[in-house]
Amino acid sequence: MACWAAAAHWAIPRCNPAAPLAPGEGLGTLTVDGNLTLAQGSLLDFEFGAPSVDFSTPGSSDSVSINGDLAINGATLTLNDTGSFGRGLYRLFDYTGSLSGSNGGLQLASPDPSYGLQYLTGDKQINLINTGGTTLNFWNANGLASGTTQGGGDGTWTATNSVWTDASGSVTGPMIPSPGFAIFAGDAGTVKVSDVDGAVEADGQ
């Protein structure tokens, strides 16, 4: 079964490794009406364009929107730069049902330390993060960040307050390195900045 699709809507429930799944000519979103299973050995061929103005909004890229469950049972994603692929967040999948996986789930065809996959099961999203070689700091004043959801919330940013975490939500602490790249996502809130413990700086946000 060929998995290439240029149409805006698709009703094929299972993608087998006969041909890459490519959402179409140029950048665009493929909508799947129903569940989607990516069988072991499935190939994904996505194009990536310019990033958005911040890491809270997806940049321009191919993506797949599933009106149902998503099962990734050993698929490989190839990243194709259209010429403006840069540091930012890019949406790969969103789904309305549940997410499951086996055989390694989703892997990058050419692993690079600047690229990481973000699984937000609370938001029902899978994203690609292009760090551009920069260490990213995610705002986590409410302490709710994890590998499946963003943090956010109200808090005070000082040189020593533990209000920052990494993309996986595994460690919360002060901004490291400082100045670093600040990302505000998750629950809305008020961020107060105080220099009571020293200068507060960021090299981008």
XYZ file of C-alpha atoms in Angstrom:
205
model
C 0.000 0.000 0.000
C 1.449 3.339 -0.958
C 1.300 5.893 1.823
C 1.839 9.075 -0.174
C -1.146 11.387 0.010
C -1.698 14.798 -1.515
C -5.365 15.105 -0.612
C -6.483 17.088 2.395
C -8.479 14.161 3.824
C -7.514 10.504 3.974
C -9.441 7.456 5.096
C -6.718 4.737 4.978
C -6.451 3.333 8.519
C -3.064 1.590 8.211
C 0.234 2.671 6.686
C 2.531 -0.181 5.603
C 6.177 0.260 4.537
C 5.509 0.175 0.775
C 6.127 3.884 0.231
C 6.722 6.911 2.466
C 3.856 8.778 4.053
C 4.226 12.315 2.679
C 1.403 14.759 3.417
C 1.604 16.178 -0.109
C 3.376 18.530 -2.464
C 4.771 21.432 -0.449
C 3.983 22.106 3.202
C 0.568 21.056 4.395
C -1.599 19.094 6.798
C -3.048 15.695 5.991
C -6.272 14.930 7.869
C -7.062 11.278 8.605
C -10.728 10.562 9.297
C -10.470 7.674 11.741
C -7.661 5.776 13.459
C -4.152 5.654 11.974
C -1.647 2.831 12.486
C 1.937 3.183 11.293
C 3.165 -0.394 10.947
C 6.727 -1.464 11.709
C 9.056 -0.180 9.000
C 6.781 2.685 7.936
C 8.594 5.664 6.426
C 7.522 9.274 6.960
C 8.776 11.964 4.580
C 8.037 15.439 5.992
C 9.063 18.898 4.811
C 9.944 21.732 7.207
C 9.893 25.466 6.614
C 10.330 28.595 8.692
C 9.857 28.504 12.468
C 7.258 30.638 14.219
C 8.100 33.653 16.358
C 8.230 31.516 19.531
C 8.281 27.924 20.745
C 4.618 28.044 21.779
C 3.380 28.191 18.178
C 4.265 25.539 15.575
C 6.362 26.567 12.613
C 5.580 25.722 8.985
C 5.815 22.013 8.255
C 4.040 18.942 7.012
C 1.819 17.417 9.667
C -0.875 14.785 10.129
C -4.126 15.427 12.005
C -5.927 12.258 13.101
C -9.595 12.185 14.051
C -9.114 9.084 16.143
C -6.359 6.953 17.697
C -2.712 7.010 16.623
C -0.515 3.893 16.836
C 3.174 4.193 15.910
C 4.673 0.716 15.789
C 8.175 1.396 14.499
C 8.260 4.283 12.014
C 11.157 6.378 10.703
C 10.873 10.114 10.011
C 12.986 11.854 7.367
C 13.361 15.636 7.769
C 13.484 17.688 4.567
C 14.558 21.327 4.827
C 12.721 23.555 2.341
C 15.340 26.251 2.882
C 14.222 28.036 6.042
C 14.076 25.240 8.654
C 15.296 26.771 11.908
C 15.185 26.834 15.678
C 11.634 26.279 16.862
C 8.757 23.871 17.471
C 7.073 22.008 14.602
C 3.849 19.991 14.820
C 4.137 16.435 13.465
C 0.903 14.815 14.657
C -2.209 15.740 16.562
C -4.953 13.269 17.397
C -8.287 13.162 19.173
C -8.104 9.644 20.598
C -5.292 7.741 22.293
C -1.610 7.245 21.466
C 0.140 3.886 21.518
C 3.422 2.570 20.197
C 5.800 -0.359 19.947
C 9.078 -1.347 18.257
C 10.687 1.947 19.199
C 7.714 4.101 18.193
C 8.941 7.004 16.071
C 12.620 7.486 15.260
C 14.522 10.064 13.218
C 16.206 8.782 10.062
C 19.267 10.936 10.801
C 19.575 11.512 14.553
C 20.952 14.927 15.474
C 21.429 16.356 18.984
C 19.683 19.545 17.814
C 16.448 17.649 17.063
C 14.143 16.097 19.633
C 10.669 14.568 19.674
C 8.158 15.933 22.180
C 5.184 13.754 23.169
C 2.417 15.773 24.824
C -0.278 13.186 25.524
C -2.212 15.701 27.608
C -2.439 18.007 24.598
C -2.583 15.027 22.179
C 0.387 16.218 20.135
C 3.720 14.975 18.859
C 6.139 17.782 18.039
C 9.633 18.130 16.656
C 11.853 20.584 18.506
C 14.795 22.087 16.633
C 17.041 23.605 19.291
C 19.598 24.909 16.816
C 22.240 23.764 19.290
C 20.798 25.967 22.055
C 19.834 24.744 25.534
C 16.121 25.473 25.952
C 14.524 26.481 29.257
C 10.757 25.917 29.639
C 8.780 27.993 32.170
C 7.473 25.698 34.925
C 6.394 27.957 37.782
C 3.398 25.728 38.552
C 5.596 22.625 38.740
C 3.279 20.638 36.465
C 5.627 20.072 33.532
C 6.295 16.454 32.606
C 7.089 14.383 29.574
C 3.435 14.596 28.553
C 2.375 18.169 29.349
C 3.726 21.710 29.576
C 4.016 23.653 32.830
C 3.504 27.425 32.844
C 1.576 29.322 35.510
C 2.260 32.304 37.762
C 5.710 32.830 39.209
C 8.714 35.037 39.824
C 11.801 34.714 37.660
C 14.998 35.398 39.589
C 18.559 34.204 39.095
C 17.996 31.398 41.632
C 14.283 30.464 41.612
C 13.497 26.915 40.482
C 10.968 27.817 37.808
C 12.570 26.329 34.674
C 12.676 22.833 33.226
C 13.833 20.995 30.120
C 11.725 19.758 27.193
C 10.974 16.480 28.991
C 9.943 18.180 32.246
C 12.348 15.922 34.128
C 14.372 18.530 36.060
C 13.203 21.855 37.508
C 15.663 24.515 38.654
C 17.037 27.981 37.864
C 17.725 28.893 34.238
C 20.798 26.971 33.050
C 22.763 28.299 31.280
C 22.107 31.915 32.148
C 21.497 33.806 29.998
C 19.583 31.072 28.204
C 16.709 30.658 25.785
C 13.354 31.115 27.573
C 10.176 29.364 26.415
C 6.786 30.259 27.891
C 4.128 27.625 27.203
C 1.506 25.596 29.034
C -0.898 27.202 31.511
C -1.268 30.965 31.185
C 0.052 33.054 34.032
C 1.827 36.194 35.169
C 5.624 36.201 35.110
C 7.304 38.650 37.476
C 10.996 39.401 36.944
C 13.184 40.299 39.928
C 16.920 40.983 40.212
C 16.942 40.391 43.980
C 19.388 37.475 43.528
C 21.356 38.971 40.664
C 20.849 39.937 37.054
C 18.131 38.123 35.093
C 18.993 37.686 31.434
C 17.880 35.687 28.400
C 19.451 35.347 24.968
C 16.098 34.731 23.287
C 12.484 33.760 23.909
